[in-house]
Amino acid sequence: TSLSITMELNSCARSFSFNATPKLPGNASLQNFHPGQKIQITIGDDLVLSGYIDTTPVSYSASSVSLTVSGRSKTCDLVDCSVYPKDQNIAFDQSWSGAGVYRIPSSGSVVSCPDVSAISWRGQQLGTILAQLVKPYGVRLINQGQDLSAVLNYDVTPEQTVLKALQDLTKKYDLWLCDDPNGDLVVTKKGYTETTERLILGQNVLEGSASFDASKLFETYQVLGQTKGTNTSFGAASSSDPQAFETNFFKRRRFTCKKAEGQTASFDCLKQAQSSGNYDKAQYSALSYKVQGWRHITDGRLWKINTLVGVEDTLLSISKASGRFLITKVTFNLSDGGMTTDLELIPPEGVKQDEEKDRDNKKSSGKKSGSKSTTQDLGWIEPIDKTRAMA
C-alpha cells in the first residue's frame, strides 16, 4: 500500500520499507516475509535492491491489519559486522547465485581474490584487500574504472567493522563506496555518470526547497601548517607560511583560521584553505526537489545517486550556466499522492566522505505513508524462495 526506497551516496547500504495489506495477489501471504530473509525489489524490469529483511512489525485492531517490512541491501552486513576472523573459511557465499534470483550485469569489473582469510596484509594491492574484506559476507567488489593497484600494508583490530576498514583504506585515495542493485559493493569516484535529464521548474519539478544557510560560511579561510623538524630546521623554521583563500561571498569581514591536517607545506595549506571554502560554499547551495514518477522523462531511466544533473530554477536564480549538481540521495516513494521521487542535490565540492555512522542509525526505521495504492510501473517485491508477491 506504500513504499519507500532510499539510496544515498555516503551510505554503502540502500534501504527500503513498505506497508502491506493482509491479502496479497497470487495466493501470497504476509507470512511470506520474515526477518533475515533474502528479498529483491524491482521497478518494472529494473532491479533496484537485493538484500535482507530487518524488521516486520505488525499492528492490528478489530477491523484492520497492517504489516511494515523494512530492510537493507546485502552490504548492511559490512556496516554492522566485524572483519571476519583469521583462519576461518571465507569461501564466497554462493546462496545468492541460485535459481530464481534476478541479477543484472555489473556496471564495472568484478575484483577477484582467493578464498583466504586475513586480518593483516603485507605488500598486497588495495583491490585485493578490499575484495577479501567483503567476500565472507557474500558481497562482490565492483570497480568502476578506479586504480586499485596501490601496494599496502594494513592491519585490522578484532572489533573493527568491515565498513570502518574499507573507509580507512579508501579515503586517502578519494575513492567512494556505495552499493548496486545486486547488493554488491561499488568502488567509484564522485560524479561518475551524467544524465541527459534536467530538473526544470515548471516541467518536471513538483516541489523544491533550499535552506541558503550562510552561518557557517566565511569570507576568508586561512590554514596554518607545520612540517617535521630537523636538526637544522625546527621551531618557527618548520612552520609553513600561512595561506588564505577568499570566497568572495560576503561584503564584510568574516575570517576563520584552521590547523592543517598532517605534515603540510605552504602549498598544501593553500589547497586545504580552498577545499574548506569551496565545501562551505557548496553546502550553502544544497537543493531538494520532488519530481513526479521514478523515471526520467527523456529516456525512461530510474533516478540514480552519484549522477550529475543540470538544474534550471528561475525562482532560485539557477540557470544552465550554474553548472551541474551532484545527486547525493534518491528516495522513491509510493503513497496517497502516487509515485514521486525525492532528490537531494549539491555542487560536487560540497560532498566529502563521512566517518562510519552508528550501526543502529543505519537501519531503516520505515516511513509510513498513506494506504492508497498505485501499481503503475511497480514490479515484484520478492522474498527469495517464497511465493512471489505483487506490490
Short mmCIF file of C-alpha atoms in Angstrom, two decimals:
data_model
loop_
_atom_site.label_atom_id
_atom_site.label_comp_id
_atom_site.label_asym_id
_atom_site.label_seq_id
_atom_site.Cartn_x
_atom_site.Cartn_y
_atom_site.Cartn_z
CA THR A 1 0.00 0.00 0.00
CA SER A 2 3.02 2.29 0.39
CA LEU A 3 6.70 2.04 -0.34
CA SER A 4 9.95 3.92 0.26
CA ILE A 5 13.36 3.01 -1.20
CA THR A 6 16.34 5.20 -0.29
CA MET A 7 19.81 5.35 -1.85
CA GLU A 8 22.49 7.72 -0.54
CA LEU A 9 25.98 8.47 -1.81
CA ASN A 10 27.55 8.49 1.66
CA SER A 11 25.96 5.17 2.61
CA CYS A 12 27.00 1.75 1.32
CA ALA A 13 23.63 0.13 2.07
CA ARG A 14 20.40 1.31 0.45
CA SER A 15 17.25 0.75 2.50
CA PHE A 16 13.56 0.02 1.91
CA SER A 17 10.29 -0.03 3.80
CA PHE A 18 6.82 -0.96 2.60
CA ASN A 19 3.40 -1.40 4.16
CA ALA A 20 1.32 -4.39 3.09
CA THR A 21 -2.28 -5.50 3.49
CA PRO A 22 -3.29 -8.92 4.89
CA LYS A 23 -4.18 -10.37 1.47
CA LEU A 24 -1.71 -10.27 -1.40
CA PRO A 25 -2.16 -11.30 -5.07
CA GLY A 26 -1.08 -14.73 -6.29
CA ASN A 27 -2.09 -16.61 -3.14
CA ALA A 28 0.75 -14.90 -1.27
CA SER A 29 0.56 -14.22 2.43
CA LEU A 30 2.09 -11.77 4.89
CA GLN A 31 3.66 -14.84 6.46
CA ASN A 32 5.99 -14.93 3.45
CA PHE A 33 8.06 -12.14 4.99
CA HIS A 34 10.47 -12.90 7.85
CA PRO A 35 13.40 -11.01 9.41
CA GLY A 36 16.69 -12.22 7.96
CA GLN A 37 15.03 -13.37 4.74
CA LYS A 38 16.54 -12.54 1.35
CA ILE A 39 14.50 -10.10 -0.70
CA GLN A 40 14.73 -8.35 -4.05
CA ILE A 41 12.78 -5.33 -5.26
CA THR A 42 12.24 -4.42 -8.90
CA ILE A 43 10.60 -1.42 -10.55
CA GLY A 44 9.26 -2.68 -13.85
CA ASP A 45 12.16 -4.64 -15.36
CA ASP A 46 14.79 -2.73 -13.33
CA LEU A 47 16.28 -4.40 -10.29
CA VAL A 48 16.60 -1.80 -7.52
CA LEU A 49 17.68 -3.64 -4.38
CA SER A 50 18.97 -7.06 -3.25
CA GLY A 51 19.19 -7.54 0.47
CA TYR A 52 17.65 -8.79 3.66
CA ILE A 53 14.57 -8.04 5.73
CA ASP A 54 15.46 -6.44 9.08
CA THR A 55 12.09 -5.91 10.76
CA THR A 56 8.46 -6.92 10.25
CA PRO A 57 6.37 -5.09 12.87
CA VAL A 58 2.63 -5.89 12.78
CA SER A 59 -0.20 -3.73 14.07
CA TYR A 60 -3.85 -4.74 14.09
CA SER A 61 -7.27 -3.94 15.53
CA ALA A 62 -10.74 -5.43 15.31
CA SER A 63 -11.14 -4.03 11.79
CA SER A 64 -7.68 -3.82 10.22
CA VAL A 65 -4.26 -5.45 9.98
CA SER A 66 -1.08 -3.72 8.78
CA LEU A 67 2.43 -5.10 8.26
CA THR A 68 5.54 -2.99 7.71
CA VAL A 69 8.55 -4.70 6.13
CA SER A 70 11.88 -2.88 6.38
CA GLY A 71 15.38 -3.88 5.42
CA ARG A 72 18.61 -3.02 3.67
CA SER A 73 20.96 -4.07 0.92
CA LYS A 74 23.27 -7.09 1.29
CA THR A 75 26.00 -4.58 2.15
CA CYS A 76 24.29 -3.96 5.50
CA ASP A 77 26.50 -6.74 6.87
CA LEU A 78 29.55 -4.65 6.04
CA VAL A 79 28.11 -1.83 8.16
CA ASP A 80 27.08 -3.98 11.14
CA CYS A 81 29.61 -6.80 11.27
CA SER A 82 33.24 -7.01 12.31
CA VAL A 83 36.01 -8.10 9.97
CA TYR A 84 35.82 -11.88 9.62
CA PRO A 85 38.43 -13.58 11.85
CA LYS A 86 41.66 -15.02 10.55
CA ASP A 87 41.95 -18.74 9.75
CA GLN A 88 38.20 -19.09 9.18
CA ASN A 89 36.76 -20.42 5.94
CA ILE A 90 35.72 -17.40 3.88
CA ALA A 91 34.76 -19.13 0.65
CA PHE A 92 32.31 -16.85 -1.14
CA ASP A 93 28.66 -17.25 -0.13
CA GLN A 94 27.06 -18.71 -3.27
CA SER A 95 23.48 -18.68 -1.98
CA TRP A 96 22.60 -15.57 -3.97
CA SER A 97 23.58 -17.19 -7.26
CA GLY A 98 20.87 -19.86 -7.12
CA ALA A 99 17.95 -20.25 -9.50
CA GLY A 100 15.22 -17.62 -9.38
CA VAL A 101 17.45 -14.77 -8.22
CA TYR A 102 17.33 -11.79 -10.54
CA ARG A 103 20.82 -10.39 -11.31
CA ILE A 104 21.79 -7.59 -13.65
CA PRO A 105 25.22 -7.18 -15.26
CA SER A 106 27.59 -5.24 -13.03
CA SER A 107 28.32 -1.67 -14.16
CA GLY A 108 32.05 -2.26 -13.64
CA SER A 109 34.58 -5.04 -13.34
CA VAL A 110 34.42 -7.66 -10.58
CA VAL A 111 37.57 -7.69 -8.44
CA SER A 112 38.51 -11.30 -7.74
CA CYS A 113 40.58 -12.64 -4.86
CA PRO A 114 41.47 -16.08 -3.43
CA ASP A 115 39.42 -17.82 -0.74
CA VAL A 116 41.77 -16.95 2.11
CA SER A 117 41.28 -15.17 5.40
CA ALA A 118 43.42 -12.47 6.94
CA ILE A 119 43.34 -9.59 9.38
CA SER A 120 46.81 -8.47 8.38
CA TRP A 121 48.11 -7.77 4.87
CA ARG A 122 51.69 -7.15 3.75
CA GLY A 123 52.54 -5.97 0.25
CA GLN A 124 49.02 -6.58 -1.12
CA GLN A 125 47.21 -4.49 -3.71
CA LEU A 126 44.41 -2.25 -2.48
CA GLY A 127 41.82 -4.04 -4.63
CA THR A 128 42.76 -7.44 -3.22
CA ILE A 129 42.46 -6.25 0.39
CA LEU A 130 39.07 -4.63 -0.26
CA ALA A 131 37.74 -7.74 -2.02
CA GLN A 132 38.90 -10.04 0.79
CA LEU A 133 37.27 -7.84 3.43
CA VAL A 134 33.80 -8.08 1.83
CA LYS A 135 34.00 -11.63 0.46
CA PRO A 136 33.00 -13.55 3.65
CA TYR A 137 29.63 -11.76 3.67
CA GLY A 138 28.68 -12.83 0.13
CA VAL A 139 29.42 -9.41 -1.34
CA ARG A 140 31.43 -8.90 -4.53
CA LEU A 141 33.68 -5.89 -5.07
CA ILE A 142 32.81 -3.95 -8.24
CA ASN A 143 35.37 -1.49 -9.58
CA GLN A 144 34.07 1.37 -11.73
CA GLY A 145 37.31 2.26 -13.51
CA GLN A 146 39.38 3.20 -10.45
CA ASP A 147 43.07 2.46 -9.88
CA LEU A 148 43.23 -0.12 -7.09
CA SER A 149 46.82 -1.21 -7.74
CA ALA A 150 48.47 0.60 -4.78
CA VAL A 151 50.56 -1.85 -2.71
CA LEU A 152 49.81 -1.55 1.01
CA ASN A 153 50.42 -2.97 4.46
CA TYR A 154 47.26 -2.97 6.59
CA ASP A 155 46.10 -4.40 9.93
CA VAL A 156 42.64 -4.55 11.45
CA THR A 157 41.58 -4.94 15.07
CA PRO A 158 39.19 -7.77 16.04
CA GLU A 159 36.30 -5.47 16.84
CA GLN A 160 36.68 -3.24 13.77
CA THR A 161 33.70 -3.24 11.41
CA VAL A 162 34.23 -4.02 7.76
CA LEU A 163 32.95 -0.57 6.77
CA LYS A 164 35.47 1.18 9.02
CA ALA A 165 38.30 -0.84 7.50
CA LEU A 166 37.05 -0.03 3.98
CA GLN A 167 36.89 3.67 4.80
CA ASP A 168 40.40 3.65 6.28
CA LEU A 169 41.74 2.14 3.09
CA THR A 170 39.88 4.23 0.50
CA LYS A 171 39.68 7.72 2.00
CA LYS A 172 43.31 8.53 1.21
CA TYR A 173 42.72 7.83 -2.48
CA ASP A 174 39.43 9.79 -2.67
CA LEU A 175 37.52 6.63 -3.57
CA TRP A 176 33.81 6.37 -2.89
CA LEU A 177 31.85 3.35 -1.69
CA CYS A 178 28.20 2.58 -2.45
CA ASP A 179 26.12 -0.46 -3.30
CA ASP A 180 24.44 -1.51 -6.53
CA PRO A 181 21.09 -3.22 -7.25
CA ASN A 182 22.76 -6.65 -6.86
CA GLY A 183 23.77 -5.77 -3.30
CA ASP A 184 27.47 -5.68 -4.22
CA LEU A 185 29.95 -3.03 -3.05
CA VAL A 186 30.98 -0.50 -5.69
CA VAL A 187 34.25 1.46 -5.66
CA THR A 188 33.75 4.60 -7.72
CA LYS A 189 34.55 8.28 -7.99
CA LYS A 190 32.37 11.26 -7.20
CA GLY A 191 30.07 12.20 -10.10
CA TYR A 192 30.80 9.01 -12.03
CA THR A 193 27.95 9.50 -14.52
CA GLU A 194 25.91 12.31 -16.04
CA THR A 195 22.27 12.36 -17.05
CA THR A 196 20.64 13.88 -20.10
CA GLU A 197 17.60 14.71 -17.96
CA ARG A 198 17.42 18.20 -16.48
CA LEU A 199 15.47 19.37 -13.46
CA ILE A 200 13.38 22.28 -14.71
CA LEU A 201 10.93 24.27 -12.65
CA GLY A 202 7.56 24.25 -14.37
CA GLN A 203 8.20 20.97 -16.21
CA ASN A 204 9.23 18.00 -14.07
CA VAL A 205 9.71 19.65 -10.65
CA LEU A 206 6.74 19.34 -8.29
CA GLU A 207 8.35 20.88 -5.20
CA GLY A 208 11.69 22.42 -4.34
CA SER A 209 13.49 23.84 -1.34
CA ALA A 210 16.82 25.35 -0.38
CA SER A 211 17.98 26.48 3.07
CA PHE A 212 20.63 29.01 1.90
CA ASP A 213 22.22 28.97 5.36
CA ALA A 214 25.41 31.08 5.36
CA SER A 215 26.01 30.96 9.13
CA LYS A 216 28.93 28.55 8.68
CA LEU A 217 30.39 30.29 5.63
CA PHE A 218 33.30 32.73 5.83
CA GLU A 219 34.89 35.30 3.55
CA THR A 220 38.50 34.33 4.28
CA TYR A 221 39.85 30.87 5.12
CA GLN A 222 43.38 30.59 6.49
CA VAL A 223 45.21 27.33 7.18
CA LEU A 224 48.33 27.07 9.33
CA GLY A 225 50.71 24.17 8.72
CA GLN A 226 53.73 22.50 10.23
CA THR A 227 56.40 20.28 8.71
CA LYS A 228 58.58 17.78 10.51
CA GLY A 229 61.51 19.45 12.22
CA THR A 230 65.17 18.58 11.66
CA ASN A 231 68.43 19.43 13.36
CA THR A 232 68.72 22.49 11.16
CA SER A 233 65.03 23.37 10.77
CA PHE A 234 62.93 23.47 13.90
CA GLY A 235 60.50 25.68 15.81
CA ALA A 236 59.35 28.63 13.73
CA ALA A 237 61.53 27.48 10.84
CA SER A 238 59.48 24.31 10.43
CA SER A 239 56.18 26.21 10.24
CA SER A 240 54.58 26.70 6.85
CA ASP A 241 53.69 30.20 5.70
CA PRO A 242 50.01 30.96 6.45
CA GLN A 243 47.88 30.63 3.33
CA ALA A 244 44.46 32.25 2.82
CA PHE A 245 41.62 31.71 0.38
CA GLU A 246 38.94 34.33 -0.39
CA THR A 247 35.42 33.09 -1.18
CA ASN A 248 34.17 36.50 -2.41
CA PHE A 249 30.80 35.66 -0.90
CA PHE A 250 30.40 38.36 1.75
CA LYS A 251 30.86 42.09 1.58
CA ARG A 252 32.06 42.16 5.14
CA ARG A 253 34.96 40.64 7.03
CA ARG A 254 34.40 37.04 8.15
CA PHE A 255 37.69 35.30 8.91
CA THR A 256 38.40 31.76 10.09
CA CYS A 257 41.72 30.08 10.81
CA LYS A 258 42.26 26.33 10.88
CA LYS A 259 45.13 23.99 11.62
CA ALA A 260 46.27 21.87 8.69
CA GLU A 261 45.81 18.11 8.69
CA GLY A 262 49.11 16.21 8.86
CA GLN A 263 52.52 17.41 7.68
CA THR A 264 51.88 20.30 5.30
CA ALA A 265 53.93 22.69 3.21
CA SER A 266 52.63 26.11 2.22
CA PHE A 267 51.13 24.77 -1.00
CA ASP A 268 49.21 22.10 0.94
CA CYS A 269 47.89 24.76 3.33
CA LEU A 270 46.52 26.73 0.38
CA LYS A 271 44.84 23.60 -1.04
CA GLN A 272 43.18 22.88 2.30
CA ALA A 273 42.02 26.51 2.61
CA GLN A 274 40.50 26.34 -0.89
CA SER A 275 38.88 23.00 -0.16
CA SER A 276 37.30 24.27 3.07
CA GLY A 277 35.98 27.42 1.41
CA ASN A 278 34.57 25.63 -1.63
CA TYR A 279 32.97 22.97 0.60
CA ASP A 280 31.15 25.56 2.71
CA LYS A 281 30.01 27.48 -0.39
CA ALA A 282 28.63 24.27 -1.88
CA GLN A 283 26.83 23.40 1.37
CA TYR A 284 25.12 26.79 1.16
CA SER A 285 23.84 25.86 -2.33
CA ALA A 286 22.31 22.46 -1.42
CA LEU A 287 18.90 21.80 -3.02
CA SER A 288 16.00 19.40 -2.53
CA TYR A 289 13.44 18.54 -5.21
CA LYS A 290 10.39 16.33 -5.56
CA VAL A 291 9.57 15.08 -9.07
CA GLN A 292 6.67 13.07 -10.43
CA GLY A 293 7.33 9.39 -11.03
CA TRP A 294 10.51 7.39 -10.58
CA ARG A 295 12.00 7.77 -14.06
CA HIS A 296 13.46 10.38 -16.37
CA ILE A 297 11.00 11.83 -18.85
CA THR A 298 13.59 11.83 -21.65
CA ASP A 299 14.88 8.24 -21.58
CA GLY A 300 12.80 6.34 -19.01
CA ARG A 301 15.76 5.56 -16.76
CA LEU A 302 15.41 5.48 -12.98
CA TRP A 303 16.91 8.35 -10.98
CA LYS A 304 20.29 7.38 -9.51
CA ILE A 305 22.74 8.69 -6.94
CA ASN A 306 26.26 9.86 -7.84
CA THR A 307 24.88 11.38 -11.04
CA LEU A 308 25.49 14.91 -12.30
CA VAL A 309 22.32 16.71 -13.37
CA GLY A 310 21.55 20.14 -14.77
CA VAL A 311 19.09 22.41 -12.95
CA GLU A 312 17.01 25.34 -14.21
CA ASP A 313 15.10 27.08 -11.44
CA THR A 314 14.11 30.68 -12.10
CA LEU A 315 12.72 31.05 -8.58
CA LEU A 316 16.15 30.31 -7.10
CA SER A 317 18.05 32.10 -9.92
CA ILE A 318 19.64 28.85 -11.09
CA SER A 319 20.24 28.64 -14.85
CA LYS A 320 22.07 26.41 -17.33
CA ALA A 321 25.20 28.46 -16.64
CA SER A 322 25.12 27.43 -12.96
CA GLY A 323 26.75 24.10 -13.80
CA ARG A 324 25.68 20.61 -12.82
CA PHE A 325 24.67 19.42 -9.40
CA LEU A 326 25.50 16.05 -7.87
CA ILE A 327 22.59 13.82 -6.81
CA THR A 328 23.56 12.58 -3.34
CA LYS A 329 20.29 10.98 -2.24
CA VAL A 330 17.34 9.40 -4.05
CA THR A 331 14.13 8.24 -2.37
CA PHE A 332 11.39 6.50 -4.35
CA ASN A 333 8.00 6.99 -2.69
CA LEU A 334 4.64 5.33 -3.20
CA SER A 335 1.82 6.95 -1.21
CA ASP A 336 -1.62 8.54 -1.49
CA GLY A 337 -0.03 11.06 -3.84
CA GLY A 338 1.06 8.35 -6.26
CA MET A 339 4.68 7.75 -7.25
CA THR A 340 7.20 10.51 -6.56
CA THR A 341 10.97 10.79 -6.18
CA ASP A 342 12.77 12.94 -3.63
CA LEU A 343 16.18 14.18 -4.76
CA GLU A 344 18.92 15.88 -2.74
CA LEU A 345 21.48 17.79 -4.78
CA ILE A 346 24.63 19.77 -4.08
CA PRO A 347 27.59 21.13 -6.07
CA PRO A 348 30.21 18.35 -6.20
CA GLU A 349 32.58 20.32 -3.95
CA GLY A 350 30.05 20.01 -1.12
CA VAL A 351 30.39 16.25 -0.69
CA LYS A 352 33.07 14.62 1.41
CA GLN A 353 33.35 11.19 2.95
CA ASP A 354 31.75 10.72 6.36
CA GLU A 355 33.13 8.51 9.07
CA GLU A 356 31.27 5.32 9.90
CA LYS A 357 27.84 6.06 11.35
CA ASP A 358 26.32 4.34 14.36
CA ARG A 359 25.18 0.86 13.41
CA ASP A 360 21.66 1.36 14.72
CA ASN A 361 21.26 4.59 12.76
CA LYS A 362 21.96 2.75 9.51
CA LYS A 363 18.93 0.54 9.89
CA SER A 364 15.79 1.68 8.14
CA SER A 365 13.09 2.54 10.61
CA GLY A 366 10.49 2.69 7.83
CA LYS A 367 8.44 5.70 6.82
CA LYS A 368 4.74 5.05 6.73
CA SER A 369 2.66 6.65 4.08
CA GLY A 370 -0.98 6.58 3.17
CA SER A 371 -2.85 3.38 2.37
CA LYS A 372 -4.00 4.21 -1.15
CA SER A 373 -2.01 2.14 -3.62
CA THR A 374 -0.97 2.61 -7.21
CA THR A 375 0.76 -0.19 -9.10
CA GLN A 376 1.79 1.55 -12.30
CA ASP A 377 5.43 0.64 -13.13
CA LEU A 378 5.93 -1.14 -9.78
CA GLY A 379 7.26 -4.65 -10.18
CA TRP A 380 7.78 -7.51 -7.81
CA ILE A 381 8.73 -7.36 -4.17
CA GLU A 382 10.02 -10.86 -3.94
CA PRO A 383 11.04 -12.83 -0.86
CA ILE A 384 13.59 -15.19 -2.35
CA ASP A 385 12.50 -18.86 -2.47
CA LYS A 386 8.99 -17.86 -1.43
CA THR A 387 5.79 -17.25 -3.40
CA ARG A 388 6.08 -14.10 -5.48
CA ALA A 389 4.08 -11.13 -4.18
CA MET A 390 2.90 -8.35 -6.44
CA ALA A 391 3.14 -4.99 -4.66
#
